[in-house]
């Protein structure tokens, strides 16, 4: 009986020591990241949650920023949601037209090929592409053209309604890309790091739309072509399902990081006011590696 009590007390003591070590590591990590932030121009927001241990770290996570292309992940979720409700099939095709309307006054505008990171959709003007292929282009190469077509299909207000179901209430998807009149009127797509973490976490835990839909969305996010931010300094064995965003003085990345099939964490790093994209990307990559080292090495 006494032996059992000793083992029990030893186990409790070990758990307490582990918890204390985790708190100590998290606090050291916070200080190190805050030190980087204090020496960097602009604003950096970090939201982190280990989906296995529950460890969390939030810095400037409630600061609203222009969402840039991170808003394309909520659009993808809405596409899969409406497909699950049989509004359309992902294999359905749509006619590719370079004609959109401003949310300000309904006036027409067109997409500028020079402002986009994708040429596939432009090559298909006047032809048809599947909804799935448009989602793929929107996420993997951040096609603005594909994004606008899909927002016209599912409607921005529906995207925001779906985000509210996962408590991402601060995410605003008001419009497509390159709506200059809306931009000049201050009608922008915005987010904070915390809500973007909620979105990526819902996908990772397969709690939005359906587990099968989440698997498919994760597979697309894993094929992201732009890898200069969160994945940049991580080992090649680590899988990263993520969506980047970048406009003038804005650089973001929102990711699910898979250390192995049983251990993943969600990391969102948003920046604004850093004039050099290269510097912003290197800073995001450095913070990402610091978090990885704490999670993986302890």
PDB file of N, CA and C in Angstrom, residues 86-172:
ATOM      1  N   UNK A  86     -24.710  20.937 -51.430  1.00  0.00           N
ATOM      2  CA  UNK A  86     -25.191  20.628 -52.788  1.00  0.00           C
ATOM      3  C   UNK A  86     -25.619  21.858 -53.581  1.00  0.00           C
ATOM      4  N   UNK A  87     -25.057  23.028 -53.240  1.00  0.00           N
ATOM      5  CA  UNK A  87     -25.293  24.211 -54.074  1.00  0.00           C
ATOM      6  C   UNK A  87     -24.582  24.045 -55.420  1.00  0.00           C
ATOM      7  N   UNK A  88     -23.503  23.297 -55.390  1.00  0.00           N
ATOM      8  CA  UNK A  88     -22.743  22.973 -56.602  1.00  0.00           C
ATOM      9  C   UNK A  88     -21.797  21.833 -56.248  1.00  0.00           C
ATOM     10  N   UNK A  89     -21.147  21.297 -57.257  1.00  0.00           N
ATOM     11  CA  UNK A  89     -20.107  20.285 -57.046  1.00  0.00           C
ATOM     12  C   UNK A  89     -18.753  20.913 -57.330  1.00  0.00           C
ATOM     13  N   UNK A  90     -17.739  20.464 -56.639  1.00  0.00           N
ATOM     14  CA  UNK A  90     -16.393  20.988 -56.882  1.00  0.00           C
ATOM     15  C   UNK A  90     -15.902  20.671 -58.286  1.00  0.00           C
ATOM     16  N   UNK A  91     -16.517  19.689 -58.915  1.00  0.00           N
ATOM     17  CA  UNK A  91     -16.144  19.357 -60.297  1.00  0.00           C
ATOM     18  C   UNK A  91     -16.908  20.197 -61.317  1.00  0.00           C
ATOM     19  N   UNK A  92     -17.905  20.961 -60.857  1.00  0.00           N
ATOM     20  CA  UNK A  92     -18.619  21.859 -61.769  1.00  0.00           C
ATOM     21  C   UNK A  92     -17.641  22.887 -62.326  1.00  0.00           C
ATOM     22  N   UNK A  93     -17.908  23.358 -63.532  1.00  0.00           N
ATOM     23  CA  UNK A  93     -17.033  24.364 -64.134  1.00  0.00           C
ATOM     24  C   UNK A  93     -17.741  25.709 -64.219  1.00  0.00           C
ATOM     25  N   UNK A  94     -16.943  26.766 -64.222  1.00  0.00           N
ATOM     26  CA  UNK A  94     -17.481  28.120 -64.360  1.00  0.00           C
ATOM     27  C   UNK A  94     -16.749  28.813 -65.506  1.00  0.00           C
ATOM     28  N   UNK A  95     -17.450  29.727 -66.157  1.00  0.00           N
ATOM     29  CA  UNK A  95     -16.857  30.495 -67.245  1.00  0.00           C
ATOM     30  C   UNK A  95     -15.923  31.548 -66.670  1.00  0.00           C
ATOM     31  N   UNK A  96     -14.728  31.633 -67.205  1.00  0.00           N
ATOM     32  CA  UNK A  96     -13.736  32.590 -66.712  1.00  0.00           C
ATOM     33  C   UNK A  96     -13.902  33.921 -67.441  1.00  0.00           C
ATOM     34  N   UNK A  97     -14.370  34.914 -66.695  1.00  0.00           N
ATOM     35  CA  UNK A  97     -14.544  36.268 -67.238  1.00  0.00           C
ATOM     36  C   UNK A  97     -13.786  37.253 -66.363  1.00  0.00           C
ATOM     37  N   UNK A  98     -13.062  38.163 -66.989  1.00  0.00           N
ATOM     38  CA  UNK A  98     -12.321  39.178 -66.240  1.00  0.00           C
ATOM     39  C   UNK A  98     -13.185  40.428 -66.109  1.00  0.00           C
ATOM     40  N   UNK A  99     -14.210  40.294 -65.306  1.00  0.00           N
ATOM     41  CA  UNK A  99     -15.138  41.408 -65.091  1.00  0.00           C
ATOM     42  C   UNK A  99     -15.773  41.267 -63.715  1.00  0.00           C
ATOM     43  N   UNK A 100     -15.566  42.287 -62.884  1.00  0.00           N
ATOM     44  CA  UNK A 100     -16.073  42.263 -61.517  1.00  0.00           C
ATOM     45  C   UNK A 100     -16.684  43.623 -61.180  1.00  0.00           C
ATOM     46  N   UNK A 101     -17.423  43.664 -60.086  1.00  0.00           N
ATOM     47  CA  UNK A 101     -18.096  44.907 -59.707  1.00  0.00           C
ATOM     48  C   UNK A 101     -17.662  45.345 -58.311  1.00  0.00           C
ATOM     49  N   UNK A 102     -17.399  46.653 -58.186  1.00  0.00           N
ATOM     50  CA  UNK A 102     -16.987  47.216 -56.904  1.00  0.00           C
ATOM     51  C   UNK A 102     -18.137  47.143 -55.908  1.00  0.00           C
ATOM     52  N   UNK A 103     -17.798  46.853 -54.651  1.00  0.00           N
ATOM     53  CA  UNK A 103     -18.836  46.830 -53.621  1.00  0.00           C
ATOM     54  C   UNK A 103     -19.276  48.240 -53.241  1.00  0.00           C
ATOM     55  N   UNK A 104     -18.541  49.247 -53.712  1.00  0.00           N
ATOM     56  CA  UNK A 104     -18.881  50.636 -53.380  1.00  0.00           C
ATOM     57  C   UNK A 104     -20.081  51.120 -54.186  1.00  0.00           C
ATOM     58  N   UNK A 105     -20.005  50.974 -55.513  1.00  0.00           N
ATOM     59  CA  UNK A 105     -21.063  51.535 -56.361  1.00  0.00           C
ATOM     60  C   UNK A 105     -21.486  50.605 -57.494  1.00  0.00           C
ATOM     61  N   UNK A 106     -20.963  49.399 -57.499  1.00  0.00           N
ATOM     62  CA  UNK A 106     -21.340  48.448 -58.545  1.00  0.00           C
ATOM     63  C   UNK A 106     -20.648  48.673 -59.873  1.00  0.00           C
ATOM     64  N   UNK A 107     -19.721  49.619 -59.924  1.00  0.00           N
ATOM     65  CA  UNK A 107     -19.015  49.879 -61.186  1.00  0.00           C
ATOM     66  C   UNK A 107     -18.093  48.708 -61.528  1.00  0.00           C
ATOM     67  N   UNK A 108     -17.855  48.526 -62.827  1.00  0.00           N
ATOM     68  CA  UNK A 108     -17.052  47.393 -63.287  1.00  0.00           C
ATOM     69  C   UNK A 108     -15.551  47.665 -63.124  1.00  0.00           C
ATOM     70  N   UNK A 109     -14.823  46.611 -62.842  1.00  0.00           N
ATOM     71  CA  UNK A 109     -13.361  46.686 -62.878  1.00  0.00           C
ATOM     72  C   UNK A 109     -12.817  45.335 -63.326  1.00  0.00           C
ATOM     73  N   UNK A 110     -11.583  45.338 -63.789  1.00  0.00           N
ATOM     74  CA  UNK A 110     -10.952  44.099 -64.253  1.00  0.00           C
ATOM     75  C   UNK A 110      -9.677  43.842 -63.464  1.00  0.00           C
ATOM     76  N   UNK A 111      -9.238  42.597 -63.469  1.00  0.00           N
ATOM     77  CA  UNK A 111      -8.013  42.213 -62.788  1.00  0.00           C
ATOM     78  C   UNK A 111      -6.808  42.539 -63.658  1.00  0.00           C
ATOM     79  N   UNK A 112      -5.728  42.943 -63.006  1.00  0.00           N
ATOM     80  CA  UNK A 112      -4.484  43.278 -63.697  1.00  0.00           C
ATOM     81  C   UNK A 112      -3.529  42.096 -63.587  1.00  0.00           C
ATOM     82  N   UNK A 113      -3.201  41.506 -64.710  1.00  0.00           N
ATOM     83  CA  UNK A 113      -2.299  40.348 -64.719  1.00  0.00           C
ATOM     84  C   UNK A 113      -0.983  40.660 -64.014  1.00  0.00           C
ATOM     85  N   UNK A 114      -0.505  41.885 -64.169  1.00  0.00           N
ATOM     86  CA  UNK A 114       0.764  42.274 -63.564  1.00  0.00           C
ATOM     87  C   UNK A 114       0.727  42.331 -62.055  1.00  0.00           C
ATOM     88  N   UNK A 115      -0.479  42.405 -61.477  1.00  0.00           N
ATOM     89  CA  UNK A 115      -0.623  42.473 -60.026  1.00  0.00           C
ATOM     90  C   UNK A 115      -0.873  41.102 -59.408  1.00  0.00           C
ATOM     91  N   UNK A 116      -0.973  40.080 -60.229  1.00  0.00           N
ATOM     92  CA  UNK A 116      -1.323  38.746 -59.742  1.00  0.00           C
ATOM     93  C   UNK A 116      -0.091  37.845 -59.719  1.00  0.00           C
ATOM     94  N   UNK A 117      -0.204  36.748 -58.975  1.00  0.00           N
ATOM     95  CA  UNK A 117       0.906  35.795 -58.874  1.00  0.00           C
ATOM     96  C   UNK A 117       0.622  34.520 -59.659  1.00  0.00           C
ATOM     97  N   UNK A 118      -0.367  34.580 -60.536  1.00  0.00           N
ATOM     98  CA  UNK A 118      -0.825  33.387 -61.246  1.00  0.00           C
ATOM     99  C   UNK A 118      -1.161  33.747 -62.683  1.00  0.00           C
ATOM    100  N   UNK A 119      -0.779  32.879 -63.612  1.00  0.00           N
ATOM    101  CA  UNK A 119      -1.147  33.126 -65.006  1.00  0.00           C
ATOM    102  C   UNK A 119      -2.110  32.079 -65.555  1.00  0.00           C
ATOM    103  N   UNK A 120      -2.327  31.007 -64.806  1.00  0.00           N
ATOM    104  CA  UNK A 120      -3.167  29.909 -65.294  1.00  0.00           C
ATOM    105  C   UNK A 120      -4.594  30.360 -65.556  1.00  0.00           C
ATOM    106  N   UNK A 121      -5.173  31.079 -64.606  1.00  0.00           N
ATOM    107  CA  UNK A 121      -6.569  31.503 -64.764  1.00  0.00           C
ATOM    108  C   UNK A 121      -6.692  32.499 -65.909  1.00  0.00           C
ATOM    109  N   UNK A 122      -5.719  33.399 -66.047  1.00  0.00           N
ATOM    110  CA  UNK A 122      -5.753  34.377 -67.143  1.00  0.00           C
ATOM    111  C   UNK A 122      -5.716  33.690 -68.501  1.00  0.00           C
ATOM    112  N   UNK A 123      -4.964  32.603 -68.599  1.00  0.00           N
ATOM    113  CA  UNK A 123      -4.875  31.867 -69.864  1.00  0.00           C
ATOM    114  C   UNK A 123      -6.189  31.185 -70.226  1.00  0.00           C
ATOM    115  N   UNK A 124      -7.086  31.091 -69.247  1.00  0.00           N
ATOM    116  CA  UNK A 124      -8.364  30.417 -69.482  1.00  0.00           C
ATOM    117  C   UNK A 124      -9.536  31.386 -69.634  1.00  0.00           C
ATOM    118  N   UNK A 125      -9.253  32.683 -69.801  1.00  0.00           N
ATOM    119  CA  UNK A 125     -10.336  33.647 -70.028  1.00  0.00           C
ATOM    120  C   UNK A 125     -11.122  33.230 -71.270  1.00  0.00           C
ATOM    121  N   UNK A 126     -12.430  33.193 -71.113  1.00  0.00           N
ATOM    122  CA  UNK A 126     -13.299  32.759 -72.201  1.00  0.00           C
ATOM    123  C   UNK A 126     -13.531  31.258 -72.226  1.00  0.00           C
ATOM    124  N   UNK A 127     -12.794  30.539 -71.379  1.00  0.00           N
ATOM    125  CA  UNK A 127     -12.958  29.090 -71.263  1.00  0.00           C
ATOM    126  C   UNK A 127     -13.585  28.774 -69.902  1.00  0.00           C
ATOM    127  N   UNK A 128     -13.616  27.503 -69.555  1.00  0.00           N
ATOM    128  CA  UNK A 128     -14.193  27.094 -68.283  1.00  0.00           C
ATOM    129  C   UNK A 128     -13.135  26.382 -67.436  1.00  0.00           C
ATOM    130  N   UNK A 129     -13.226  26.583 -66.126  1.00  0.00           N
ATOM    131  CA  UNK A 129     -12.369  25.878 -65.176  1.00  0.00           C
ATOM    132  C   UNK A 129     -13.236  25.294 -64.073  1.00  0.00           C
ATOM    133  N   UNK A 130     -12.794  24.184 -63.501  1.00  0.00           N
ATOM    134  CA  UNK A 130     -13.563  23.585 -62.406  1.00  0.00           C
ATOM    135  C   UNK A 130     -13.402  24.418 -61.138  1.00  0.00           C
ATOM    136  N   UNK A 131     -14.402  24.350 -60.280  1.00  0.00           N
ATOM    137  CA  UNK A 131     -14.343  25.068 -59.005  1.00  0.00           C
ATOM    138  C   UNK A 131     -13.162  24.566 -58.180  1.00  0.00           C
ATOM    139  N   UNK A 132     -12.928  23.273 -58.207  1.00  0.00           N
ATOM    140  CA  UNK A 132     -11.783  22.717 -57.472  1.00  0.00           C
ATOM    141  C   UNK A 132     -10.473  23.329 -57.958  1.00  0.00           C
ATOM    142  N   UNK A 133     -10.297  23.438 -59.259  1.00  0.00           N
ATOM    143  CA  UNK A 133      -9.050  23.985 -59.796  1.00  0.00           C
ATOM    144  C   UNK A 133      -8.882  25.455 -59.434  1.00  0.00           C
ATOM    145  N   UNK A 134      -9.983  26.181 -59.361  1.00  0.00           N
ATOM    146  CA  UNK A 134      -9.919  27.585 -58.946  1.00  0.00           C
ATOM    147  C   UNK A 134      -9.499  27.688 -57.479  1.00  0.00           C
ATOM    148  N   UNK A 135     -10.031  26.814 -56.626  1.00  0.00           N
ATOM    149  CA  UNK A 135      -9.619  26.792 -55.219  1.00  0.00           C
ATOM    150  C   UNK A 135      -8.127  26.478 -55.120  1.00  0.00           C
ATOM    151  N   UNK A 136      -7.685  25.516 -55.883  1.00  0.00           N
ATOM    152  CA  UNK A 136      -6.275  25.124 -55.878  1.00  0.00           C
ATOM    153  C   UNK A 136      -5.382  26.311 -56.255  1.00  0.00           C
ATOM    154  N   UNK A 137      -5.746  27.032 -57.312  1.00  0.00           N
ATOM    155  CA  UNK A 137      -4.962  28.200 -57.730  1.00  0.00           C
ATOM    156  C   UNK A 137      -5.027  29.305 -56.684  1.00  0.00           C
ATOM    157  N   UNK A 138      -6.182  29.501 -56.074  1.00  0.00           N
ATOM    158  CA  UNK A 138      -6.348  30.547 -55.063  1.00  0.00           C
ATOM    159  C   UNK A 138      -5.430  30.316 -53.866  1.00  0.00           C
ATOM    160  N   UNK A 139      -5.293  29.067 -53.449  1.00  0.00           N
ATOM    161  CA  UNK A 139      -4.502  28.760 -52.263  1.00  0.00           C
ATOM    162  C   UNK A 139      -3.029  28.561 -52.584  1.00  0.00           C
ATOM    163  N   UNK A 140      -2.710  27.721 -53.532  1.00  0.00           N
ATOM    164  CA  UNK A 140      -1.310  27.319 -53.737  1.00  0.00           C
ATOM    165  C   UNK A 140      -0.441  28.400 -54.355  1.00  0.00           C
ATOM    166  N   UNK A 141      -1.005  29.197 -55.256  1.00  0.00           N
ATOM    167  CA  UNK A 141      -0.227  30.289 -55.852  1.00  0.00           C
ATOM    168  C   UNK A 141      -0.881  31.647 -55.596  1.00  0.00           C
ATOM    169  N   UNK A 142      -1.901  31.636 -54.716  1.00  0.00           N
ATOM    170  CA  UNK A 142      -2.561  32.867 -54.267  1.00  0.00           C
ATOM    171  C   UNK A 142      -3.172  33.674 -55.411  1.00  0.00           C
ATOM    172  N   UNK A 143      -3.813  32.988 -56.338  1.00  0.00           N
ATOM    173  CA  UNK A 143      -4.424  33.659 -57.488  1.00  0.00           C
ATOM    174  C   UNK A 143      -5.528  34.626 -57.062  1.00  0.00           C
ATOM    175  N   UNK A 144      -5.323  35.910 -57.345  1.00  0.00           N
ATOM    176  CA  UNK A 144      -6.355  36.910 -57.067  1.00  0.00           C
ATOM    177  C   UNK A 144      -7.552  36.740 -57.991  1.00  0.00           C
ATOM    178  N   UNK A 145      -7.270  36.394 -59.232  1.00  0.00           N
ATOM    179  CA  UNK A 145      -8.327  36.206 -60.226  1.00  0.00           C
ATOM    180  C   UNK A 145      -9.264  35.076 -59.779  1.00  0.00           C
ATOM    181  N   UNK A 146      -8.682  33.933 -59.397  1.00  0.00           N
ATOM    182  CA  UNK A 146      -9.489  32.807 -58.920  1.00  0.00           C
ATOM    183  C   UNK A 146     -10.284  33.195 -57.682  1.00  0.00           C
ATOM    184  N   UNK A 147      -9.667  33.976 -56.804  1.00  0.00           N
ATOM    185  CA  UNK A 147     -10.339  34.408 -55.574  1.00  0.00           C
ATOM    186  C   UNK A 147     -11.595  35.207 -55.886  1.00  0.00           C
ATOM    187  N   UNK A 148     -11.483  36.157 -56.801  1.00  0.00           N
ATOM    188  CA  UNK A 148     -12.644  36.988 -57.135  1.00  0.00           C
ATOM    189  C   UNK A 148     -13.772  36.171 -57.750  1.00  0.00           C
ATOM    190  N   UNK A 149     -13.416  35.230 -58.606  1.00  0.00           N
ATOM    191  CA  UNK A 149     -14.437  34.369 -59.214  1.00  0.00           C
ATOM    192  C   UNK A 149     -15.160  33.570 -58.131  1.00  0.00           C
ATOM    193  N   UNK A 150     -14.405  33.046 -57.163  1.00  0.00           N
ATOM    194  CA  UNK A 150     -15.001  32.234 -56.105  1.00  0.00           C
ATOM    195  C   UNK A 150     -15.819  33.072 -55.134  1.00  0.00           C
ATOM    196  N   UNK A 151     -15.375  34.295 -54.846  1.00  0.00           N
ATOM    197  CA  UNK A 151     -16.171  35.175 -53.980  1.00  0.00           C
ATOM    198  C   UNK A 151     -17.483  35.539 -54.657  1.00  0.00           C
ATOM    199  N   UNK A 152     -17.436  35.784 -55.958  1.00  0.00           N
ATOM    200  CA  UNK A 152     -18.684  36.018 -56.695  1.00  0.00           C
ATOM    201  C   UNK A 152     -19.608  34.811 -56.598  1.00  0.00           C
ATOM    202  N   UNK A 153     -19.026  33.629 -56.569  1.00  0.00           N
ATOM    203  CA  UNK A 153     -19.815  32.396 -56.515  1.00  0.00           C
ATOM    204  C   UNK A 153     -20.466  32.186 -55.151  1.00  0.00           C
ATOM    205  N   UNK A 154     -19.695  32.340 -54.071  1.00  0.00           N
ATOM    206  CA  UNK A 154     -20.216  31.987 -52.738  1.00  0.00           C
ATOM    207  C   UNK A 154     -20.697  33.192 -51.934  1.00  0.00           C
ATOM    208  N   UNK A 155     -20.304  34.394 -52.314  1.00  0.00           N
ATOM    209  CA  UNK A 155     -20.682  35.658 -51.683  1.00  0.00           C
ATOM    210  C   UNK A 155     -19.924  35.896 -50.367  1.00  0.00           C
ATOM    211  N   UNK A 156     -19.364  37.096 -50.263  1.00  0.00           N
ATOM    212  CA  UNK A 156     -18.527  37.465 -49.117  1.00  0.00           C
ATOM    213  C   UNK A 156     -19.279  37.381 -47.796  1.00  0.00           C
ATOM    214  N   UNK A 157     -20.564  37.778 -47.791  1.00  0.00           N
ATOM    215  CA  UNK A 157     -21.329  37.752 -46.542  1.00  0.00           C
ATOM    216  C   UNK A 157     -21.498  36.334 -46.008  1.00  0.00           C
ATOM    217  N   UNK A 158     -21.559  35.365 -46.908  1.00  0.00           N
ATOM    218  CA  UNK A 158     -21.667  33.968 -46.471  1.00  0.00           C
ATOM    219  C   UNK A 158     -20.358  33.476 -45.862  1.00  0.00           C
ATOM    220  N   UNK A 159     -19.248  33.964 -46.397  1.00  0.00           N
ATOM    221  CA  UNK A 159     -17.942  33.618 -45.825  1.00  0.00           C
ATOM    222  C   UNK A 159     -17.890  34.062 -44.367  1.00  0.00           C
ATOM    223  N   UNK A 160     -18.296  35.297 -44.096  1.00  0.00           N
ATOM    224  CA  UNK A 160     -18.247  35.815 -42.731  1.00  0.00           C
ATOM    225  C   UNK A 160     -19.223  35.088 -41.815  1.00  0.00           C
ATOM    226  N   UNK A 161     -20.379  34.735 -42.319  1.00  0.00           N
ATOM    227  CA  UNK A 161     -21.348  33.987 -41.503  1.00  0.00           C
ATOM    228  C   UNK A 161     -20.769  32.650 -41.066  1.00  0.00           C
ATOM    229  N   UNK A 162     -20.097  31.987 -41.979  1.00  0.00           N
ATOM    230  CA  UNK A 162     -19.488  30.695 -41.642  1.00  0.00           C
ATOM    231  C   UNK A 162     -18.350  30.872 -40.647  1.00  0.00           C
ATOM    232  N   UNK A 163     -17.578  31.946 -40.762  1.00  0.00           N
ATOM    233  CA  UNK A 163     -16.506  32.192 -39.805  1.00  0.00           C
ATOM    234  C   UNK A 163     -17.057  32.382 -38.393  1.00  0.00           C
ATOM    235  N   UNK A 164     -18.226  32.961 -38.286  1.00  0.00           N
ATOM    236  CA  UNK A 164     -18.837  33.161 -36.967  1.00  0.00           C
ATOM    237  C   UNK A 164     -19.184  31.836 -36.293  1.00  0.00           C
ATOM    238  N   UNK A 165     -19.430  30.798 -37.074  1.00  0.00           N
ATOM    239  CA  UNK A 165     -19.761  29.492 -36.488  1.00  0.00           C
ATOM    240  C   UNK A 165     -18.563  28.865 -35.785  1.00  0.00           C
ATOM    241  N   UNK A 166     -17.358  29.344 -36.086  1.00  0.00           N
ATOM    242  CA  UNK A 166     -16.169  28.856 -35.379  1.00  0.00           C
ATOM    243  C   UNK A 166     -15.574  29.969 -34.512  1.00  0.00           C
ATOM    244  N   UNK A 167     -16.415  30.979 -34.211  1.00  0.00           N
ATOM    245  CA  UNK A 167     -16.065  32.086 -33.313  1.00  0.00           C
ATOM    246  C   UNK A 167     -14.984  33.008 -33.855  1.00  0.00           C
ATOM    247  N   UNK A 168     -14.735  32.952 -35.146  1.00  0.00           N
ATOM    248  CA  UNK A 168     -13.788  33.886 -35.765  1.00  0.00           C
ATOM    249  C   UNK A 168     -14.551  35.151 -36.152  1.00  0.00           C
ATOM    250  N   UNK A 169     -14.990  35.878 -35.140  1.00  0.00           N
ATOM    251  CA  UNK A 169     -15.899  37.011 -35.347  1.00  0.00           C
ATOM    252  C   UNK A 169     -15.208  38.272 -35.842  1.00  0.00           C
ATOM    253  N   UNK A 170     -13.890  38.327 -35.729  1.00  0.00           N
ATOM    254  CA  UNK A 170     -13.157  39.534 -36.128  1.00  0.00           C
ATOM    255  C   UNK A 170     -12.672  39.472 -37.575  1.00  0.00           C
ATOM    256  N   UNK A 171     -12.902  38.348 -38.227  1.00  0.00           N
ATOM    257  CA  UNK A 171     -12.498  38.219 -39.631  1.00  0.00           C
ATOM    258  C   UNK A 171     -13.523  38.922 -40.510  1.00  0.00           C
ATOM    259  N   UNK A 172     -13.044  39.842 -41.326  1.00  0.00           N
ATOM    260  CA  UNK A 172     -13.947  40.539 -42.255  1.00  0.00           C
ATOM    261  C   UNK A 172     -13.512  40.245 -43.687  1.00  0.00           C
TER     262      UNK A 172
END
